[in-house]
PDB file of C-alpha atoms in Angstrom:
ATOM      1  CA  UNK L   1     -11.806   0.644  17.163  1.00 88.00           C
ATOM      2  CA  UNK L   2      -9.990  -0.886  13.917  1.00 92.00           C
ATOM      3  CA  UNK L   3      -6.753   1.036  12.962  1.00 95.00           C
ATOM      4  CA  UNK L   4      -5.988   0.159   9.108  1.00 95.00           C
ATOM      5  CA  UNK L   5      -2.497   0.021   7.388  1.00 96.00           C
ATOM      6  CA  UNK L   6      -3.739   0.308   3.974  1.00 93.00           C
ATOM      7  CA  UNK L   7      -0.356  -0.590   2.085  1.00 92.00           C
ATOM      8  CA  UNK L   8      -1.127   0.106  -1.881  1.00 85.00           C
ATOM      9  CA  UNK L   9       0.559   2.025  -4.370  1.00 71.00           C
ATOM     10  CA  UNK L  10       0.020   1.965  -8.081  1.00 74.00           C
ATOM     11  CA  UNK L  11      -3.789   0.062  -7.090  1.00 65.00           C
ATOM     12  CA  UNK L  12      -5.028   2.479  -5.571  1.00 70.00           C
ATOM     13  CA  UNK L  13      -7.008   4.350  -5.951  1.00 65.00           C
ATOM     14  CA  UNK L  14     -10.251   2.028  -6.783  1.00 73.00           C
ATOM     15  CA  UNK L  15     -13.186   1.060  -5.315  1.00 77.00           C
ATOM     16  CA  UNK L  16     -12.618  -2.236  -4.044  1.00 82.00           C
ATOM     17  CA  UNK L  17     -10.103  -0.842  -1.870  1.00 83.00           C
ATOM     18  CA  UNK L  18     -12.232   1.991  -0.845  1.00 83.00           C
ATOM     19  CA  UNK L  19     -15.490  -0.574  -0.206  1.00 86.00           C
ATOM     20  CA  UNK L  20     -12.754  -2.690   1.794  1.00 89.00           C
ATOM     21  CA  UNK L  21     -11.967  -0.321   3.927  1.00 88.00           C
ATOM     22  CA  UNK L  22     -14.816   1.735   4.461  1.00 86.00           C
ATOM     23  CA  UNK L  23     -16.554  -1.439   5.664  1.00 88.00           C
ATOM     24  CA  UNK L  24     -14.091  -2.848   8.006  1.00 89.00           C
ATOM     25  CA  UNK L  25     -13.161   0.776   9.588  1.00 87.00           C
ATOM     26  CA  UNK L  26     -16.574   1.298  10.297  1.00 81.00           C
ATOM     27  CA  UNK L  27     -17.622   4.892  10.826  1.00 75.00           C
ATOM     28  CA  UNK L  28     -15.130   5.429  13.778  1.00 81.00           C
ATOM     29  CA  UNK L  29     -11.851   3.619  12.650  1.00 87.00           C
ATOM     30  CA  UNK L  30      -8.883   4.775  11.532  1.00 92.00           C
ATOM     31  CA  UNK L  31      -6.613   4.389   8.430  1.00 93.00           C
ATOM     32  CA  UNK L  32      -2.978   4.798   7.351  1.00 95.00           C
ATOM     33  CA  UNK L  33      -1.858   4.341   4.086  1.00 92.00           C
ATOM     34  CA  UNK L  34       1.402   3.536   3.056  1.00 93.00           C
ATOM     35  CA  UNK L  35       2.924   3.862  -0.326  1.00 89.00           C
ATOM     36  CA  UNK L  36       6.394   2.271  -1.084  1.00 87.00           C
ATOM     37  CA  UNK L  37       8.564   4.619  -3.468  1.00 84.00           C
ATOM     38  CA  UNK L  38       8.658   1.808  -6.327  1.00 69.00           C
ATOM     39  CA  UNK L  39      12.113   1.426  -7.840  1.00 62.00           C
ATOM     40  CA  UNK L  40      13.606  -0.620 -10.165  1.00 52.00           C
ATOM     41  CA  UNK L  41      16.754  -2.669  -9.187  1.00 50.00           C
ATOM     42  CA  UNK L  42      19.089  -0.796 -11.745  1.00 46.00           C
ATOM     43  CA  UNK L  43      17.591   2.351 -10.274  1.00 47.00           C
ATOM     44  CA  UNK L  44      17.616   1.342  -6.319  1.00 50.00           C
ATOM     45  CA  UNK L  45      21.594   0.200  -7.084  1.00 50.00           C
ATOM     46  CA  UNK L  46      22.100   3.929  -8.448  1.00 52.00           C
ATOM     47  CA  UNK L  47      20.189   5.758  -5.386  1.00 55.00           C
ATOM     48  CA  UNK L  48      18.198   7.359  -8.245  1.00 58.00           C
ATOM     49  CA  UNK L  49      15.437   7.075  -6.025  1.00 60.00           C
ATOM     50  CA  UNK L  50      14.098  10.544  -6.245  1.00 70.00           C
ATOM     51  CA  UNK L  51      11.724   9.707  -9.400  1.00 76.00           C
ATOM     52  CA  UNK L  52       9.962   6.481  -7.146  1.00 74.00           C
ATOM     53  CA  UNK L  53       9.570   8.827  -4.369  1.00 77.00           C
ATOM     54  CA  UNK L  54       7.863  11.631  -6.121  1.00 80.00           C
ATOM     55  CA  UNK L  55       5.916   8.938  -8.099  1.00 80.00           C
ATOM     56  CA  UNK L  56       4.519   7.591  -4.668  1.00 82.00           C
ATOM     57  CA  UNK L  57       3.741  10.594  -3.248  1.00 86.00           C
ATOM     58  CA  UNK L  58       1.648  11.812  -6.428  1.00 87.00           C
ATOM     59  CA  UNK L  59      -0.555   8.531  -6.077  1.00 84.00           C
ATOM     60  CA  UNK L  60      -0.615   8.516  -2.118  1.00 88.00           C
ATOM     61  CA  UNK L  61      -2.102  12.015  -2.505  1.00 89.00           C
ATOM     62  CA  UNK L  62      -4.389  11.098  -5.082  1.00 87.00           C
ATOM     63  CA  UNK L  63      -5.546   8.363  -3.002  1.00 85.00           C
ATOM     64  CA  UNK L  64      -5.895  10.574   0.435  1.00 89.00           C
ATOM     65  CA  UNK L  65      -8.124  13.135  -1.572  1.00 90.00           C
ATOM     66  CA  UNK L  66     -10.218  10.555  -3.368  1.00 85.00           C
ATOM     67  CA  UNK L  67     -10.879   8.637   0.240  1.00 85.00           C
ATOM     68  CA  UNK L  68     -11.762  11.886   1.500  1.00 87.00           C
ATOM     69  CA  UNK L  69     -14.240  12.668  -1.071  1.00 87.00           C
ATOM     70  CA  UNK L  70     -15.832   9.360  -0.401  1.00 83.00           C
ATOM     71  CA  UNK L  71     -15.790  10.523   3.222  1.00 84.00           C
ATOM     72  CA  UNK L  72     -13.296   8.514   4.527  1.00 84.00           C
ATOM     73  CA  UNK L  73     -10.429  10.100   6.443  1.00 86.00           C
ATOM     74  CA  UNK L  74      -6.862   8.992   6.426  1.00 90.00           C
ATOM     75  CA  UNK L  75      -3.459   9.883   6.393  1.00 93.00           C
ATOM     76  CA  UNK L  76      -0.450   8.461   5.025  1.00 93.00           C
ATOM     77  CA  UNK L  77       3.332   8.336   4.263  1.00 92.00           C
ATOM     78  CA  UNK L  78       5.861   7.289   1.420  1.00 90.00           C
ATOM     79  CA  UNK L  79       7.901   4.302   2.196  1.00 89.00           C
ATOM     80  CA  UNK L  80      10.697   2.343   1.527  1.00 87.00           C
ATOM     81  CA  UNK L  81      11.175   0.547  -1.826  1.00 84.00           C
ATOM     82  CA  UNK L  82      10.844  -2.849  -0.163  1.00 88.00           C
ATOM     83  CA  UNK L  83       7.387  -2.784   1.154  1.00 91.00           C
ATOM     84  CA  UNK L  84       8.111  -5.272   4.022  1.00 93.00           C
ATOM     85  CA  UNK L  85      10.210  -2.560   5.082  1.00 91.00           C
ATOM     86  CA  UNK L  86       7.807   0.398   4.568  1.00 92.00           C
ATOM     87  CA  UNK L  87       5.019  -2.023   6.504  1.00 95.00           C
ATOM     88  CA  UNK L  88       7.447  -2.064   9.170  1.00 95.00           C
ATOM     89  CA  UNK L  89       8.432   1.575   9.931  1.00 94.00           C
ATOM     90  CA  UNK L  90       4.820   2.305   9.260  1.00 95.00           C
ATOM     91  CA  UNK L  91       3.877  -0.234  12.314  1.00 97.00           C
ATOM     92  CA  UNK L  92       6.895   2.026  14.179  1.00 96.00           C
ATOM     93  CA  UNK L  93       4.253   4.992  14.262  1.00 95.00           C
ATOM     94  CA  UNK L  94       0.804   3.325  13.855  1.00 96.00           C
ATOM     95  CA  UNK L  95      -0.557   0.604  16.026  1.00 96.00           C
ATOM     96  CA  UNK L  96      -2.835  -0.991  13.230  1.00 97.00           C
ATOM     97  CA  UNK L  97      -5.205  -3.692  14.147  1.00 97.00           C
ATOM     98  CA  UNK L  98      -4.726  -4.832  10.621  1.00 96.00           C
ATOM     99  CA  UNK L  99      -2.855  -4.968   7.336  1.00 97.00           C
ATOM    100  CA  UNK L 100      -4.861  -4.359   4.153  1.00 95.00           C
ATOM    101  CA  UNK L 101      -2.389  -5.106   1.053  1.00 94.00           C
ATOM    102  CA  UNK L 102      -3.839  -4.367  -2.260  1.00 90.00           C
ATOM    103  CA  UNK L 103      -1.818  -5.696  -5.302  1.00 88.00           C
ATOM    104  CA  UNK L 104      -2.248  -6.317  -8.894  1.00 85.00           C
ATOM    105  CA  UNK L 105      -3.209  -9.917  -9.971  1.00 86.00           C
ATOM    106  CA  UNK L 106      -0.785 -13.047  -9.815  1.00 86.00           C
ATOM    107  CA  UNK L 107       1.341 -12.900 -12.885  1.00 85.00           C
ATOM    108  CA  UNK L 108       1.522  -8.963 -12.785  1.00 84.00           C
ATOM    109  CA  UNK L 109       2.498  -8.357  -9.518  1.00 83.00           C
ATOM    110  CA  UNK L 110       6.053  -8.209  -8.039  1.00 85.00           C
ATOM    111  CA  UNK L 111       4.195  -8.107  -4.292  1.00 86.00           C
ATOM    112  CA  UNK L 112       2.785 -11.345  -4.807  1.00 87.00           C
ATOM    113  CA  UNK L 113       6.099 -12.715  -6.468  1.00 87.00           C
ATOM    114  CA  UNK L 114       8.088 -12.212  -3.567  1.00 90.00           C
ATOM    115  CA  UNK L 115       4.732 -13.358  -1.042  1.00 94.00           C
ATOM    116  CA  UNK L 116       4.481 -10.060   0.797  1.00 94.00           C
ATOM    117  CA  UNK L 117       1.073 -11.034   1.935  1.00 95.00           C
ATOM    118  CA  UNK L 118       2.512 -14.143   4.501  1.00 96.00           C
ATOM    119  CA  UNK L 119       5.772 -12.570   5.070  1.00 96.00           C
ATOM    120  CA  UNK L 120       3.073  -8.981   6.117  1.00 97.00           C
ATOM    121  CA  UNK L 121       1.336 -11.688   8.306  1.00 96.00           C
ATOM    122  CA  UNK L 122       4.255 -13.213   9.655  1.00 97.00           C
ATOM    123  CA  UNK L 123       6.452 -10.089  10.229  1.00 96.00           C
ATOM    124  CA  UNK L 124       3.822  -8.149  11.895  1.00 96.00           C
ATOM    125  CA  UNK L 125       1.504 -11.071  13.699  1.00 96.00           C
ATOM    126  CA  UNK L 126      -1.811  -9.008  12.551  1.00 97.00           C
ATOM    127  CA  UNK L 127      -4.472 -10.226  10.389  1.00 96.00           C
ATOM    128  CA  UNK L 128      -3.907  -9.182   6.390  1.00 97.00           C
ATOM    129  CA  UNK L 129      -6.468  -9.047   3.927  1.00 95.00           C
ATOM    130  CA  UNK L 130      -5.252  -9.280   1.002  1.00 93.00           C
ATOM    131  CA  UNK L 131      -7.430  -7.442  -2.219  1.00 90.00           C
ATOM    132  CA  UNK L 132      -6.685  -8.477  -6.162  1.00 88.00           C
ATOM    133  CA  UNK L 133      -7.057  -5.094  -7.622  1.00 81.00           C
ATOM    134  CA  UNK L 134      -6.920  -4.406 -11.755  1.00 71.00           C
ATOM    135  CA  UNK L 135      -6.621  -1.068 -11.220  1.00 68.00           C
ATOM    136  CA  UNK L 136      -4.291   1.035 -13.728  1.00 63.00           C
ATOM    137  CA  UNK L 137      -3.041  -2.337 -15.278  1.00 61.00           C
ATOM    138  CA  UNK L 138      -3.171  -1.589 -19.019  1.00 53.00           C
ATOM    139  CA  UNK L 139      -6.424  -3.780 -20.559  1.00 48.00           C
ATOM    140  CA  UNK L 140      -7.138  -4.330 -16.363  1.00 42.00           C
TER     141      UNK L 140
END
């Protein structure tokens, strides 16, 4: 039975990432989402993380509620600024059969900038899929 980390923050939610993972949980699989409290450097080097981590709980609850109107079920937890990080700790309490990373398109996204898709792959040794999402980008 597939067990789905589902790490996505700002693009989600949207329907590509709900088709995705409707259609690989199947009707009996489960998911875990995981959204990384998004800081910016000046902010991280303060500790003012208390904005990111509010922030990332508003859209991880948005995203549980709008998966469970489309009749998917999940659950989920804020993570750590560095997503590698928050994949990690999530993997501490889930045993996932895969990753599902959704980020914003090359040139807008600081995931894909720093390659978390291989370095997912590599750290954790599961298959990743990896969805382009344009969701909440401004003109996206």
């Amino acid at each position: 039975e597939p067990r789905i980390l589902l790490v996505a923050n700002r693009t989600c939610p949207c329907p590509d990432v709900l088709d995705t993972v409707r259609g690989r949980a199947g009707g009996e699989g489960e998911i875990f989402i995981v959204a990384p409290a998004l800081n910016s450097r000046l902010r991280h080097w303060v500790s003012d993380v208390d904005d990111a981590v509010a922030g990332a709980r508003e859209r991880l609850e948005r995203s549980l509620a709008w998966l469970g109107e489309a009749g998917v079920h999940a659950r989920g937890e804020v993570g750590d600024s560095d997503p590698l990080v928050a994949i990690e700790d999530a993997l501490a309490g889930f045993a996932a059969t895969e990753l599902v990373i959704s980020t914003y398109p090359p040139g807008q996204s600081n995931w894909l900038e720093r390659d978390l898709p291989r370095r997912a792959l590599e750290s954790s040794g599961l298959p990743v899929v990896h969805l382009v999402s344009r969701y909440g980008l401004v003109g996206g």
